[in-house]
Amino acid sequence: MNRLNSETLKQLPSDVTLPAYDRGQLKPGIVHLGIGAFHRAHQAFYTEAVLNEFGGDWGIVGCSLRSANVRAQLEPQDGLYTVVERSSNDEKCQVIGAVKFVMVGPEDPAALVKVMADPAIKIVSMTVTEKGYCHDPATGNLNMENPDIQHDLNNLDAPRSAVGYLVAALNARRQAGVNSFTAMSCDNLPDNGKVLEKAVHQFAAQVSPELAQWIADNTTFPCTMIDRIVPATTDEDREHLEKRLGLRDEGVVLTEPFTQWVIEDKFADGRPAWEKVGAQLVDDVEIFEKIKLRLLNGAHSTLAYSGYMAGFDYVSEVMAEPAFVKMVETFHAREAGETVTAPEGFDVEFYKEQLRDRFRNKALKHRTWQIAMDGSQKLPQRLLQTLREQLKGQGHIDIICLGVAAWIRYVSGVDEKGEPIEVSDPLADTLRQACDSAKGDPAAMVKAVVGIKDVFGPDLIKETAFVDTTTRWLEAFYQDGVRATVRKHFG
Ligand code: CS2
């Protein structure tokens, strides 16, 4: 089967949307670090809409900071790939042309720094996941002990981390008398722009005070709230699309029709007119980001751990169980819901219902295992901040504790059938050891895990209501299983 590329593009069925601009003339203006499925279905999708309607020099240089997989997928396709939008009864295909080419950082770090230092590049954006910021989530400080940061401080000409790349490129721009780019984080972190700014400043200060000052004076770090559910693409998805298109697309991404992007309008040197294609450019993102992280991601993680332990592979399957739906409704109405304030004109009740419908979308095969990854990096902003506010306020913490207990059950590394769980988390070993040290006693397990300050801070171990409620859930999980426990309480 022929691959999708600039030549074969003409053979596609007429209901597939194609780039409406001359790709040959497209010049890069954006470098994106971490060109995974999420970027391709979200920021690149918005940029494509701008290019289709208004043109401009906003081509994307996609970069992988680890593997060469995405380049292997996109290079033979001249950077083209399909976004498939799936609802339960519809499927829409669009070929995206915004990605000019893909670079693989580790192969030639200096080459990537050089591209980032090119005056034509106005924006360096990134999706490098929570752990990619190499910061300590409890304090927001750059973790100077992180091996990648250590490496980059000693080898700025060949960095490994996103922060190292940014500082190396900004240093090169300063030395060459080139304006700064905008550094834009698109990860699911509260105040993601501020987190990035702090990490970059702390790193740059180690390089030279002059560089740190130049960055403070010239570089901007807008905060963003990004939202679109994008499950990892499977071989089955590729087979399906191949039949549909009559061409092979190794880079296809599947996603839902819903998409949202809220961006703090703070750019150093221009930006695509994203506001004309559906993004919201605002002065302050915080209120949107709190709603999204607490209502969407908080519920997602709770469903992922409890759902995985209950034997469900996909979120839509968990959402077919009335007791789990009831649990999410209560979480939305009370625990997380009570801690968020909606902006004017924003119908938060509709938003919550729409969220639950999005989770129900059977056409998306979103694995509970995928969402369960990196819990140690996600829980603080998804559940623990809400928990802290509830402990100071109304004290509605039941389902938050259930979520934490399900996470502890999950990171113990053994499922309810006694099979091993493949826990993917930078703290996996520490978590496993904490669980094992409790020798099967749920109360001791909760104490050992909640005692990990990197995740829970120094404060939460002292909150007896939290520790006791979490322990009760964990005891019930071991005694009756997760599915029976959730059914008993919410059925
Ligand atoms: C999910 C998110 O994998 C996860 O942790 O909760 O990726 C979620 O799908 C997105 O934030 C939706 O915008």
Coordinates of C-alpha atoms in Angstrom, one line a residue, residues 91-444:
E91 CA -15.8 10.3 11.6
K92 CA -14.1 13.3 9.9
C93 CA -10.7 13.1 8.3
Q94 CA -8.3 16.0 7.8
V95 CA -4.8 15.9 6.4
I96 CA -2.5 18.4 8.3
G97 CA 0.3 20.0 6.4
A98 CA 1.7 22.4 9.1
V99 CA 4.6 20.2 10.1
K100 CA 7.5 20.9 7.8
F101 CA 9.9 18.3 9.1
V102 CA 10.8 16.4 12.2
M103 CA 14.1 16.5 14.1
V104 CA 15.4 14.0 16.7
G105 CA 17.2 15.9 19.4
P106 CA 19.5 13.2 20.7
E107 CA 20.9 12.5 17.1
D108 CA 22.3 15.9 16.8
P109 CA 21.5 18.3 19.6
A110 CA 23.5 21.2 18.2
A111 CA 21.5 21.1 15.0
L112 CA 18.3 21.5 16.9
V113 CA 19.7 24.4 19.0
K114 CA 20.7 26.0 15.7
V115 CA 17.2 25.7 14.3
M116 CA 15.8 27.1 17.5
A117 CA 18.2 30.0 17.3
D118 CA 17.2 30.9 13.7
P119 CA 15.7 34.4 13.6
A120 CA 12.7 33.0 11.6
I121 CA 11.6 31.1 14.6
K122 CA 9.2 33.2 16.7
I123 CA 7.7 30.6 19.0
V124 CA 9.2 27.5 20.7
S125 CA 6.2 25.5 22.1
M126 CA 6.3 22.2 24.0
T127 CA 4.4 19.2 25.2
V128 CA 7.0 17.3 27.2
T129 CA 4.7 15.9 29.9
E130 CA 4.8 16.9 33.6
K131 CA 8.1 15.3 34.3
G132 CA 9.8 17.0 31.3
Y133 CA 10.1 20.3 33.3
C134 CA 12.6 18.6 35.7
H135 CA 11.1 20.7 38.5
D136 CA 10.1 19.8 42.0
P137 CA 6.3 20.1 41.9
A138 CA 6.0 20.9 45.6
T139 CA 8.2 24.1 45.4
G140 CA 8.3 24.7 41.6
N141 CA 12.1 24.9 41.7
L142 CA 14.2 23.3 39.0
N143 CA 15.6 20.1 40.3
M144 CA 19.4 20.7 40.0
E145 CA 20.0 17.0 40.9
N146 CA 18.0 15.8 37.9
P147 CA 20.5 13.8 35.7
D148 CA 19.4 15.6 32.5
I149 CA 19.8 19.0 34.1
Q150 CA 23.2 18.1 35.6
H151 CA 24.2 16.9 32.1
D152 CA 22.9 20.1 30.4
L153 CA 24.6 22.4 32.9
N154 CA 27.9 20.8 31.9
N155 CA 27.2 20.4 28.2
L156 CA 25.1 23.3 27.0
D157 CA 26.2 22.7 23.4
A158 CA 24.5 19.3 23.5
P159 CA 21.5 19.5 25.7
R160 CA 19.0 16.7 26.6
S161 CA 16.2 18.4 28.5
A162 CA 13.6 20.9 27.1
V163 CA 14.9 23.5 29.6
G164 CA 18.5 22.9 28.5
Y165 CA 17.5 23.3 24.8
L166 CA 15.6 26.6 25.5
V167 CA 18.5 28.1 27.5
A168 CA 21.1 27.0 24.8
A169 CA 19.0 28.5 22.0
L170 CA 18.3 31.7 23.9
N171 CA 22.0 32.0 24.7
A172 CA 22.8 31.6 21.0
R173 CA 20.2 34.2 20.0
R174 CA 21.5 36.7 22.6
Q175 CA 25.1 36.2 21.4
A176 CA 24.0 36.7 17.7
G177 CA 21.9 39.7 18.5
V178 CA 18.6 38.0 17.5
N179 CA 15.3 38.7 19.3
S180 CA 14.0 36.2 21.8
F181 CA 11.3 33.8 20.8
T182 CA 8.2 33.1 22.9
A183 CA 8.6 29.9 25.0
M184 CA 5.1 28.4 25.3
S185 CA 4.3 25.4 27.5
C186 CA 1.3 23.3 26.4
D187 CA 1.4 20.7 29.2
N188 CA -1.2 19.9 31.8
L189 CA 0.4 21.8 34.6
P190 CA -1.1 24.7 36.7
D191 CA 0.6 27.9 35.7
N192 CA 2.6 26.0 33.1
G193 CA 4.1 29.2 31.7
K194 CA 5.3 30.3 35.1
V195 CA 6.7 26.8 35.8
L196 CA 8.7 27.0 32.6
E197 CA 9.8 30.5 33.2
K198 CA 11.1 29.7 36.7
A199 CA 13.0 26.6 35.4
V200 CA 14.6 28.5 32.5
H201 CA 15.6 31.4 34.8
Q202 CA 17.1 29.1 37.4
F203 CA 19.0 27.2 34.7
A204 CA 20.2 30.4 32.9
A205 CA 21.4 31.9 36.2
Q206 CA 23.8 29.0 36.5
V207 CA 25.1 29.8 33.0
S208 CA 25.6 33.6 33.5
P209 CA 23.7 36.4 35.3
E210 CA 23.8 38.4 32.0
L211 CA 21.9 35.7 30.2
A212 CA 19.4 35.3 33.0
Q213 CA 18.8 39.1 32.8
W214 CA 18.5 39.1 29.0
I215 CA 15.9 36.3 29.2
A216 CA 14.0 38.2 32.0
D217 CA 13.9 41.3 29.8
N218 CA 13.1 39.6 26.5
T219 CA 11.5 36.2 26.7
T220 CA 7.9 35.7 27.3
F221 CA 6.3 32.5 28.8
P222 CA 2.5 32.5 28.2
C223 CA 0.4 30.2 30.3
T224 CA -2.0 28.0 28.3
M225 CA -4.9 25.6 29.0
I226 CA -5.0 22.9 26.4
D227 CA -7.8 20.3 26.1
R228 CA -8.5 17.5 23.7
I229 CA -8.6 13.8 24.4
V230 CA -6.1 12.0 22.2
P231 CA -5.6 8.3 22.9
A232 CA -2.4 6.6 21.7
T233 CA -2.8 5.5 18.1
T234 CA -3.0 1.7 17.6
D235 CA -2.2 -0.6 14.7
E236 CA -5.9 -1.3 14.4
D237 CA -6.5 2.5 13.9
R238 CA -3.9 2.5 11.1
E239 CA -5.5 -0.5 9.4
H240 CA -8.9 1.2 9.6
L241 CA -7.6 4.4 8.1
E242 CA -5.8 2.6 5.4
K243 CA -9.0 1.1 4.2
R244 CA -10.8 4.4 4.5
L245 CA -8.1 6.5 2.6
G246 CA -6.6 3.9 0.3
L247 CA -3.2 5.0 1.6
R248 CA -1.1 4.1 4.5
D249 CA -0.6 6.8 7.1
E250 CA 1.8 5.8 9.9
G251 CA 1.4 9.2 11.6
V252 CA -2.4 9.2 12.0
V253 CA -3.9 10.6 15.2
L254 CA -7.4 9.9 16.5
T255 CA -9.3 12.3 18.6
E256 CA -12.7 13.6 19.7
P257 CA -14.6 16.5 18.1
F258 CA -14.2 18.6 21.2
T259 CA -11.2 20.9 21.5
Q260 CA -10.3 23.9 23.6
W261 CA -7.3 26.1 23.8
V262 CA -7.0 29.1 26.1
I263 CA -3.8 31.1 25.8
E264 CA -2.4 34.0 27.7
D265 CA -1.8 36.7 25.1
K266 CA 1.9 37.4 25.9
F267 CA 4.1 36.9 22.8
A268 CA 7.6 38.2 22.3
D269 CA 7.5 38.4 18.6
G270 CA 4.1 37.7 17.0
R271 CA 1.9 34.6 16.7
P272 CA -0.5 33.0 14.4
A273 CA -4.1 34.4 14.6
W274 CA -5.2 31.4 16.6
E275 CA -8.1 33.5 18.1
K276 CA -9.7 33.5 14.6
V277 CA -9.9 29.7 14.5
G278 CA -11.4 29.0 17.9
A279 CA -8.7 29.6 20.5
Q280 CA -9.3 32.0 23.3
L281 CA -6.6 34.6 23.8
V282 CA -7.0 36.0 27.3
D283 CA -5.2 38.0 30.0
D284 CA -5.4 35.3 32.6
V285 CA -5.6 31.5 32.0
E286 CA -5.8 30.4 35.7
I287 CA -9.5 30.2 36.1
F288 CA -9.9 28.0 32.9
E289 CA -7.0 25.8 33.8
K290 CA -8.3 25.1 37.3
I291 CA -11.6 24.1 35.9
K292 CA -10.0 21.8 33.4
L293 CA -7.4 20.2 35.7
R294 CA -9.7 19.6 38.5
L295 CA -12.9 18.6 36.7
L296 CA -11.5 16.8 33.7
N297 CA -8.1 15.5 34.7
G298 CA -9.1 14.9 38.4
A299 CA -12.0 12.7 37.2
H300 CA -9.9 11.1 34.5
S301 CA -7.2 10.0 37.0
T302 CA -9.8 8.7 39.5
L303 CA -11.6 6.8 36.7
A304 CA -8.2 5.5 35.4
Y305 CA -6.9 4.0 38.7
S306 CA -10.3 2.7 39.9
G307 CA -11.3 1.5 36.4
Y308 CA -8.0 -0.3 35.7
M309 CA -8.1 -2.1 39.1
A310 CA -11.8 -3.0 38.4
G311 CA -10.6 -4.7 35.2
F312 CA -11.6 -2.1 32.5
D313 CA -9.3 -1.4 29.6
Y314 CA -11.0 1.8 28.3
V315 CA -12.5 4.9 29.9
S316 CA -15.7 4.4 27.9
E317 CA -16.1 1.0 29.5
V318 CA -15.8 2.4 33.0
M319 CA -18.4 5.0 32.0
A320 CA -20.8 2.2 31.0
E321 CA -21.0 1.2 34.7
P322 CA -23.6 3.3 36.5
A323 CA -21.9 3.2 39.8
F324 CA -18.7 4.8 38.4
V325 CA -20.8 7.4 36.6
K326 CA -22.4 8.3 39.9
M327 CA -19.0 8.5 41.5
V328 CA -17.9 11.0 38.9
E329 CA -21.1 13.0 39.1
T330 CA -20.6 13.4 42.9
F331 CA -17.0 14.3 42.4
H332 CA -18.0 17.0 39.9
A333 CA -20.9 18.3 42.0
R334 CA -19.2 18.4 45.4
E335 CA -15.6 17.7 45.8
A336 CA -13.9 19.3 42.8
G337 CA -16.9 21.3 41.7
E338 CA -17.0 23.3 45.0
T339 CA -13.4 24.5 44.6
V340 CA -13.8 26.1 41.1
T341 CA -15.3 29.4 40.1
A342 CA -16.5 29.7 36.6
P343 CA -15.7 32.8 34.5
E344 CA -18.6 35.0 33.6
G345 CA -20.9 33.4 30.9
F346 CA -19.3 30.0 31.4
D347 CA -22.0 27.3 32.0
V348 CA -20.1 25.0 34.4
E349 CA -23.0 22.6 34.8
F350 CA -23.1 22.1 31.0
Y351 CA -19.3 21.7 31.0
K352 CA -19.5 18.9 33.6
E353 CA -22.2 17.0 31.6
Q354 CA -20.3 17.5 28.4
L355 CA -17.2 16.1 30.1
R356 CA -19.0 12.9 31.1
D357 CA -20.3 12.5 27.6
R358 CA -16.7 12.9 26.3
F359 CA -15.6 10.2 28.6
R360 CA -18.4 8.0 27.3
N361 CA -17.3 8.3 23.7
K362 CA -17.0 4.7 22.6
A363 CA -15.4 5.5 19.3
L364 CA -12.2 6.5 21.3
K365 CA -10.2 3.7 22.7
H366 CA -8.7 5.6 25.6
R367 CA -6.8 3.2 27.8
T368 CA -7.1 3.5 31.5
W369 CA -3.5 2.4 31.6
Q370 CA -2.4 5.4 29.4
I371 CA -4.0 7.9 31.8
A372 CA -2.6 6.0 34.8
M373 CA 0.9 6.8 33.7
D374 CA 3.0 9.3 35.8
G375 CA 0.5 9.6 38.6
S376 CA 3.2 10.9 41.0
Q377 CA 3.5 13.9 38.6
K378 CA -0.2 14.3 38.0
L379 CA -1.9 13.8 41.4
P380 CA -0.8 17.0 43.0
Q381 CA -2.6 19.3 40.6
R382 CA -5.4 17.0 39.7
L383 CA -6.5 15.9 43.2
L384 CA -4.3 17.1 46.0
Q385 CA -4.8 20.8 45.5
T386 CA -8.6 20.2 45.6
L387 CA -8.1 18.1 48.7
R388 CA -6.2 20.9 50.5
E389 CA -8.9 23.4 49.7
Q390 CA -11.7 21.0 50.8
L391 CA -9.9 20.3 54.1
K392 CA -9.9 24.0 54.8
G393 CA -13.5 24.4 53.6
Q394 CA -16.4 22.0 53.5
G395 CA -14.4 18.9 54.0
H396 CA -15.9 17.0 51.1
I397 CA -13.0 14.6 50.4
D398 CA -14.5 11.1 50.0
I399 CA -14.0 10.5 46.3
I400 CA -10.6 12.3 46.3
C401 CA -9.5 9.8 48.9
L402 CA -11.0 7.0 46.8
G403 CA -8.9 8.2 43.9
V404 CA -5.7 8.3 46.0
A405 CA -6.5 4.9 47.5
A406 CA -7.0 3.5 44.0
W407 CA -3.7 5.0 42.9
I408 CA -1.9 3.4 45.9
R409 CA -3.6 0.1 45.0
Y410 CA -2.4 0.5 41.4
V411 CA 1.3 1.5 42.2
S412 CA 1.6 -1.5 44.5
G413 CA 2.2 -3.2 41.1
V414 CA 0.0 -6.2 41.4
D415 CA -3.6 -6.4 40.2
E416 CA -6.6 -8.1 41.7
K417 CA -5.8 -11.4 39.9
G418 CA -2.3 -11.3 41.3
E419 CA -0.9 -10.3 37.9
P420 CA 1.9 -7.7 37.7
I421 CA 0.9 -4.1 36.6
E422 CA 3.3 -2.3 34.3
V423 CA 3.5 0.9 36.3
S424 CA 5.1 3.7 34.3
D425 CA 6.1 6.5 36.6
P426 CA 9.4 8.2 37.4
L427 CA 8.8 7.3 41.1
A428 CA 7.6 3.7 40.3
D429 CA 10.4 2.1 42.4
T430 CA 10.0 4.4 45.4
L431 CA 6.2 3.8 45.3
R432 CA 6.6 0.1 45.1
Q433 CA 9.0 0.0 47.9
A434 CA 6.7 2.1 50.1
C435 CA 3.9 -0.3 49.4
D436 CA 6.0 -3.4 50.0
S437 CA 7.3 -2.0 53.3
A438 CA 3.8 -2.1 54.6
K439 CA 3.6 -5.9 54.3
G440 CA 0.0 -6.0 53.2
D441 CA -1.4 -3.7 55.9
P442 CA -3.5 -1.0 54.1
A443 CA -3.0 1.6 57.0
A444 CA 0.7 1.2 56.8

